[in-house]
mmCIF file of C-alpha atoms in Angstrom:
data_model
loop_
_atom_site.group_PDB
_atom_site.id
_atom_site.type_symbol
_atom_site.label_atom_id
_atom_site.label_comp_id
_atom_site.label_asym_id
_atom_site.label_seq_id
_atom_site.Cartn_x
_atom_site.Cartn_y
_atom_site.Cartn_z
ATOM 1 C CA UNK A 10 96.666 87.891 62.870
ATOM 2 C CA UNK A 11 93.844 89.050 65.150
ATOM 3 C CA UNK A 12 95.511 89.260 68.560
ATOM 4 C CA UNK A 13 92.399 90.759 70.139
ATOM 5 C CA UNK A 14 90.278 87.829 68.968
ATOM 6 C CA UNK A 15 92.927 85.449 70.247
ATOM 7 C CA UNK A 16 92.782 87.063 73.689
ATOM 8 C CA UNK A 17 88.992 86.748 73.708
ATOM 9 C CA UNK A 18 89.278 83.064 72.864
ATOM 10 C CA UNK A 19 91.906 82.572 75.560
ATOM 11 C CA UNK A 20 89.604 84.211 78.124
ATOM 12 C CA UNK A 21 86.738 81.939 77.063
ATOM 13 C CA UNK A 22 88.956 78.865 77.325
ATOM 14 C CA UNK A 23 89.973 79.926 80.844
ATOM 15 C CA UNK A 24 86.306 80.169 81.783
ATOM 16 C CA UNK A 25 85.639 76.735 80.285
ATOM 17 C CA UNK A 26 88.480 75.281 82.354
ATOM 18 C CA UNK A 27 86.984 76.755 85.526
ATOM 19 C CA UNK A 28 83.539 75.518 84.481
ATOM 20 C CA UNK A 29 84.919 71.984 84.267
ATOM 21 C CA UNK A 30 84.681 71.665 80.482
ATOM 22 C CA UNK A 31 88.410 70.916 80.373
ATOM 23 C CA UNK A 32 90.335 68.945 82.969
ATOM 24 C CA UNK A 33 93.978 68.936 83.974
ATOM 25 C CA UNK A 34 95.925 67.077 81.279
ATOM 26 C CA UNK A 35 93.319 67.494 78.526
ATOM 27 C CA UNK A 36 94.721 68.188 75.066
ATOM 28 C CA UNK A 37 93.475 71.341 73.322
ATOM 29 C CA UNK A 38 92.777 70.359 69.720
ATOM 30 C CA UNK A 39 93.379 73.282 67.324
ATOM 31 C CA UNK A 40 91.041 72.000 64.628
ATOM 32 C CA UNK A 41 88.137 71.300 66.968
ATOM 33 C CA UNK A 42 88.555 74.654 68.680
ATOM 34 C CA UNK A 43 88.691 76.461 65.324
ATOM 35 C CA UNK A 44 85.358 74.849 64.443
ATOM 36 C CA UNK A 45 83.916 75.631 67.880
ATOM 37 C CA UNK A 46 84.834 79.320 67.681
ATOM 38 C CA UNK A 47 84.228 79.554 63.922
ATOM 39 C CA UNK A 48 87.661 80.991 63.219
ATOM 40 C CA UNK A 49 90.803 79.946 61.397
ATOM 41 C CA UNK A 50 93.504 78.048 63.243
ATOM 42 C CA UNK A 51 95.714 81.145 63.475
ATOM 43 C CA UNK A 52 93.808 82.916 66.317
ATOM 44 C CA UNK A 53 93.435 79.527 68.013
ATOM 45 C CA UNK A 54 97.213 79.040 67.969
ATOM 46 C CA UNK A 55 97.651 82.546 69.370
ATOM 47 C CA UNK A 56 95.059 81.879 72.089
ATOM 48 C CA UNK A 57 96.805 78.663 73.072
ATOM 49 C CA UNK A 58 100.105 80.521 73.344
ATOM 50 C CA UNK A 59 98.417 83.021 75.675
ATOM 51 C CA UNK A 60 97.400 80.091 77.887
ATOM 52 C CA UNK A 61 100.887 78.588 77.710
ATOM 53 C CA UNK A 62 102.495 81.907 78.617
ATOM 54 C CA UNK A 63 100.156 82.321 81.594
ATOM 55 C CA UNK A 64 100.862 78.769 82.753
ATOM 56 C CA UNK A 65 97.261 77.652 82.266
ATOM 57 C CA UNK A 66 98.480 75.217 79.619
ATOM 58 C CA UNK A 67 101.695 73.413 78.705
ATOM 59 C CA UNK A 68 103.092 72.873 75.213
ATOM 60 C CA UNK A 69 104.731 69.496 74.690
ATOM 61 C CA UNK A 70 106.849 69.191 71.510
ATOM 62 C CA UNK A 71 105.267 67.008 68.794
ATOM 63 C CA UNK A 72 102.269 66.309 71.053
ATOM 64 C CA UNK A 73 100.401 69.590 71.410
ATOM 65 C CA UNK A 74 99.050 71.890 74.096
ATOM 66 C CA UNK A 75 97.599 70.465 77.306
ATOM 67 C CA UNK A 76 95.691 72.020 80.208
ATOM 68 C CA UNK A 77 97.954 72.521 83.224
ATOM 69 C CA UNK A 78 96.171 73.154 86.527
ATOM 70 C CA UNK A 79 98.271 73.654 89.680
ATOM 71 C CA UNK A 80 97.339 71.656 92.760
ATOM 72 C CA UNK A 81 96.195 73.379 95.974
ATOM 73 C CA UNK A 82 99.680 73.381 97.540
ATOM 74 C CA UNK A 83 101.355 74.859 94.454
ATOM 75 C CA UNK A 84 98.611 77.459 94.086
ATOM 76 C CA UNK A 85 98.978 78.515 97.721
ATOM 77 C CA UNK A 86 102.751 78.741 97.311
ATOM 78 C CA UNK A 87 102.363 80.962 94.241
ATOM 79 C CA UNK A 88 99.984 83.312 96.052
ATOM 80 C CA UNK A 89 102.333 83.467 99.044
ATOM 81 C CA UNK A 90 105.229 84.354 96.745
ATOM 82 C CA UNK A 91 103.163 86.953 94.888
ATOM 83 C CA UNK A 92 102.123 88.563 98.170
ATOM 84 C CA UNK A 93 105.746 88.928 99.272
ATOM 85 C CA UNK A 94 106.854 90.295 95.890
ATOM 86 C CA UNK A 95 104.031 92.843 95.973
ATOM 87 C CA UNK A 96 105.034 93.850 99.503
ATOM 88 C CA UNK A 97 108.630 94.477 98.416
ATOM 89 C CA UNK A 98 107.479 96.457 95.371
ATOM 90 C CA UNK A 99 105.233 98.577 97.567
ATOM 91 C CA UNK A 100 107.963 99.192 100.150
ATOM 92 C CA UNK A 101 110.381 100.422 97.474
ATOM 93 C CA UNK A 102 107.737 102.393 95.585
ATOM 94 C CA UNK A 103 106.838 104.329 98.744
ATOM 95 C CA UNK A 104 110.173 106.157 98.540
ATOM 96 C CA UNK A 105 110.915 105.896 94.818
ATOM 97 C CA UNK A 106 107.622 106.410 93.017
ATOM 98 C CA UNK A 107 107.364 109.628 90.996
ATOM 99 C CA UNK A 108 104.546 112.138 91.326
ATOM 100 C CA UNK A 109 103.563 111.260 87.770
ATOM 101 C CA UNK A 110 103.160 107.596 88.683
ATOM 102 C CA UNK A 111 101.123 108.515 91.766
ATOM 103 C CA UNK A 112 98.799 110.557 89.570
ATOM 104 C CA UNK A 113 98.497 107.637 87.151
ATOM 105 C CA UNK A 114 97.761 105.299 90.054
ATOM 106 C CA UNK A 115 94.993 107.575 91.323
ATOM 107 C CA UNK A 116 93.469 107.756 87.831
ATOM 108 C CA UNK A 117 93.472 103.969 87.494
ATOM 109 C CA UNK A 118 91.895 103.664 90.915
ATOM 110 C CA UNK A 119 89.094 105.980 89.782
ATOM 111 C CA UNK A 120 88.484 103.686 86.817
ATOM 112 C CA UNK A 121 88.380 100.705 89.184
ATOM 113 C CA UNK A 122 85.610 102.458 91.119
ATOM 114 C CA UNK A 123 83.713 103.123 87.897
ATOM 115 C CA UNK A 124 83.957 99.419 87.014
ATOM 116 C CA UNK A 125 82.501 98.479 90.406
ATOM 117 C CA UNK A 126 79.615 100.892 89.934
ATOM 118 C CA UNK A 127 78.963 99.276 86.544
ATOM 119 C CA UNK A 128 79.281 95.761 88.063
ATOM 120 C CA UNK A 129 81.883 95.056 85.372
ATOM 121 C CA UNK A 130 84.207 92.432 86.878
ATOM 122 C CA UNK A 131 86.342 92.051 83.754
ATOM 123 C CA UNK A 132 86.918 95.790 83.445
ATOM 124 C CA UNK A 133 87.778 95.985 87.131
ATOM 125 C CA UNK A 134 90.328 93.214 86.773
ATOM 126 C CA UNK A 135 91.958 94.888 83.756
ATOM 127 C CA UNK A 136 92.284 98.169 85.656
ATOM 128 C CA UNK A 137 93.412 96.289 88.768
ATOM 129 C CA UNK A 138 96.257 94.729 86.777
ATOM 130 C CA UNK A 139 97.341 98.183 85.657
ATOM 131 C CA UNK A 140 97.139 99.469 89.250
ATOM 132 C CA UNK A 141 99.607 96.833 90.404
ATOM 133 C CA UNK A 142 101.853 97.259 87.364
ATOM 134 C CA UNK A 143 102.272 100.964 88.138
ATOM 135 C CA UNK A 144 103.459 100.002 91.622
ATOM 136 C CA UNK A 145 105.916 97.477 90.155
ATOM 137 C CA UNK A 146 107.305 100.211 87.914
ATOM 138 C CA UNK A 147 107.353 102.655 90.809
ATOM 139 C CA UNK A 148 109.696 100.331 92.737
ATOM 140 C CA UNK A 149 112.388 101.390 90.221
ATOM 141 C CA UNK A 150 113.971 97.931 90.153
ATOM 142 C CA UNK A 151 113.868 96.400 86.690
ATOM 143 C CA UNK A 152 114.632 92.855 87.792
ATOM 144 C CA UNK A 153 111.976 92.914 90.521
ATOM 145 C CA UNK A 154 109.434 94.386 88.104
ATOM 146 C CA UNK A 155 110.093 91.567 85.631
ATOM 147 C CA UNK A 156 109.587 88.893 88.302
ATOM 148 C CA UNK A 157 106.398 90.565 89.509
ATOM 149 C CA UNK A 158 104.976 90.762 85.989
ATOM 150 C CA UNK A 159 105.760 87.109 85.295
ATOM 151 C CA UNK A 160 104.010 85.885 88.430
ATOM 152 C CA UNK A 161 101.116 88.304 87.948
ATOM 153 C CA UNK A 162 100.597 86.761 84.529
ATOM 154 C CA UNK A 163 100.842 83.230 85.937
ATOM 155 C CA UNK A 164 98.159 83.952 88.537
ATOM 156 C CA UNK A 165 96.001 86.099 86.255
ATOM 157 C CA UNK A 166 93.133 83.634 85.844
ATOM 158 C CA UNK A 167 93.009 82.760 89.544
ATOM 159 C CA UNK A 168 93.150 86.350 90.761
ATOM 160 C CA UNK A 169 90.398 87.271 88.331
ATOM 161 C CA UNK A 170 88.043 84.500 89.405
ATOM 162 C CA UNK A 171 88.414 85.292 93.111
ATOM 163 C CA UNK A 172 87.281 88.868 92.427
ATOM 164 C CA UNK A 173 83.833 87.379 91.723
ATOM 165 C CA UNK A 174 83.420 86.215 95.307
ATOM 166 C CA UNK A 175 80.688 88.120 97.097
ATOM 167 C CA UNK A 176 81.928 91.422 98.474
ATOM 168 C CA UNK A 177 85.464 90.991 97.129
ATOM 169 C CA UNK A 178 85.351 93.893 94.659
ATOM 170 C CA UNK A 179 84.398 96.370 97.364
ATOM 171 C CA UNK A 180 87.035 94.948 99.725
ATOM 172 C CA UNK A 181 89.674 95.146 96.997
ATOM 173 C CA UNK A 182 88.758 98.764 96.296
ATOM 174 C CA UNK A 183 89.024 99.661 99.978
ATOM 175 C CA UNK A 184 92.504 98.134 100.064
ATOM 176 C CA UNK A 185 93.475 100.077 96.926
ATOM 177 C CA UNK A 186 92.512 103.331 98.606
ATOM 178 C CA UNK A 187 94.668 102.472 101.612
ATOM 179 C CA UNK A 188 97.633 101.533 99.413
ATOM 180 C CA UNK A 189 97.319 104.772 97.451
ATOM 181 C CA UNK A 190 97.237 106.885 100.612
ATOM 182 C CA UNK A 191 100.211 105.103 102.175
ATOM 183 C CA UNK A 192 102.200 105.589 98.971
ATOM 184 C CA UNK A 193 101.367 109.305 98.972
ATOM 185 C CA UNK A 194 102.463 109.477 102.609
ATOM 186 C CA UNK A 195 105.690 107.590 101.879
ATOM 187 C CA UNK A 196 104.762 105.042 104.566
ATOM 188 C CA UNK A 197 106.782 102.082 103.262
ATOM 189 C CA UNK A 198 105.923 99.562 105.969
ATOM 190 C CA UNK A 199 102.185 100.236 105.850
ATOM 191 C CA UNK A 200 102.193 99.929 102.046
ATOM 192 C CA UNK A 201 104.025 96.605 102.274
ATOM 193 C CA UNK A 202 101.699 95.251 104.959
ATOM 194 C CA UNK A 203 98.561 96.302 103.083
ATOM 195 C CA UNK A 204 99.706 94.932 99.721
ATOM 196 C CA UNK A 205 100.742 91.646 101.315
ATOM 197 C CA UNK A 206 97.279 91.201 102.812
ATOM 198 C CA UNK A 207 95.642 92.454 99.588
ATOM 199 C CA UNK A 208 97.264 89.777 97.438
ATOM 200 C CA UNK A 209 97.527 86.865 99.887
ATOM 201 C CA UNK A 210 94.715 84.359 99.490
ATOM 202 C CA UNK A 211 94.224 82.245 102.556
ATOM 203 C CA UNK A 212 91.627 80.899 104.936
ATOM 204 C CA UNK A 213 88.079 81.136 103.626
ATOM 205 C CA UNK A 214 89.135 82.916 100.424
ATOM 206 C CA UNK A 215 91.439 80.045 99.518
ATOM 207 C CA UNK A 216 88.760 77.443 100.257
ATOM 208 C CA UNK A 217 86.358 79.375 98.029
ATOM 209 C CA UNK A 218 88.903 79.469 95.215
ATOM 210 C CA UNK A 219 89.638 75.744 95.409
ATOM 211 C CA UNK A 220 85.933 74.936 95.522
ATOM 212 C CA UNK A 221 85.318 77.075 92.429
ATOM 213 C CA UNK A 222 88.060 75.207 90.564
ATOM 214 C CA UNK A 223 86.710 71.782 91.503
ATOM 215 C CA UNK A 224 83.104 72.305 90.409
#
């Protein structure tokens, strides 16, 4: 079983959804997709499970896997919830995070900067995920970390696409630097405030996201 190939296929399917090739409620046919990607049905099944796990698709017993796109209200509610969870994680991590985790966070942030310099959006997003996951772990609350990881996964595709908006990578990096410094300083409230604003998607950013999904 080629998990890496399955992840690549899942990423491509996400992009096709955003490009309008698949609509909400469309069934993802394993056989047709296997022919399209020139692979066996095994990596296709794995790719579909990646989409189901992320919430991009829904598996209905004896019927198959169908595209599941949240509406604008649900998407806004998820981002609001994610922003508050991130804020709590940051507040706790400011007083609980180990020096080792702070060093790891700084190293990941350096790799984020390298991705920006290379104009590699996908690499930046992968490192960005790790950046946030280190903060979740640093909160030293297993239950909270689990909830944060679940919602991060659910919003993965949407957070990744909004990083492609003009100027967003540089803005995100600036916010990372602030978060890192506040964590080093142990400034819990400033970390929480910055992470909340970093993750929240509202106003013009939200309109851009919705427009990109409706093309």
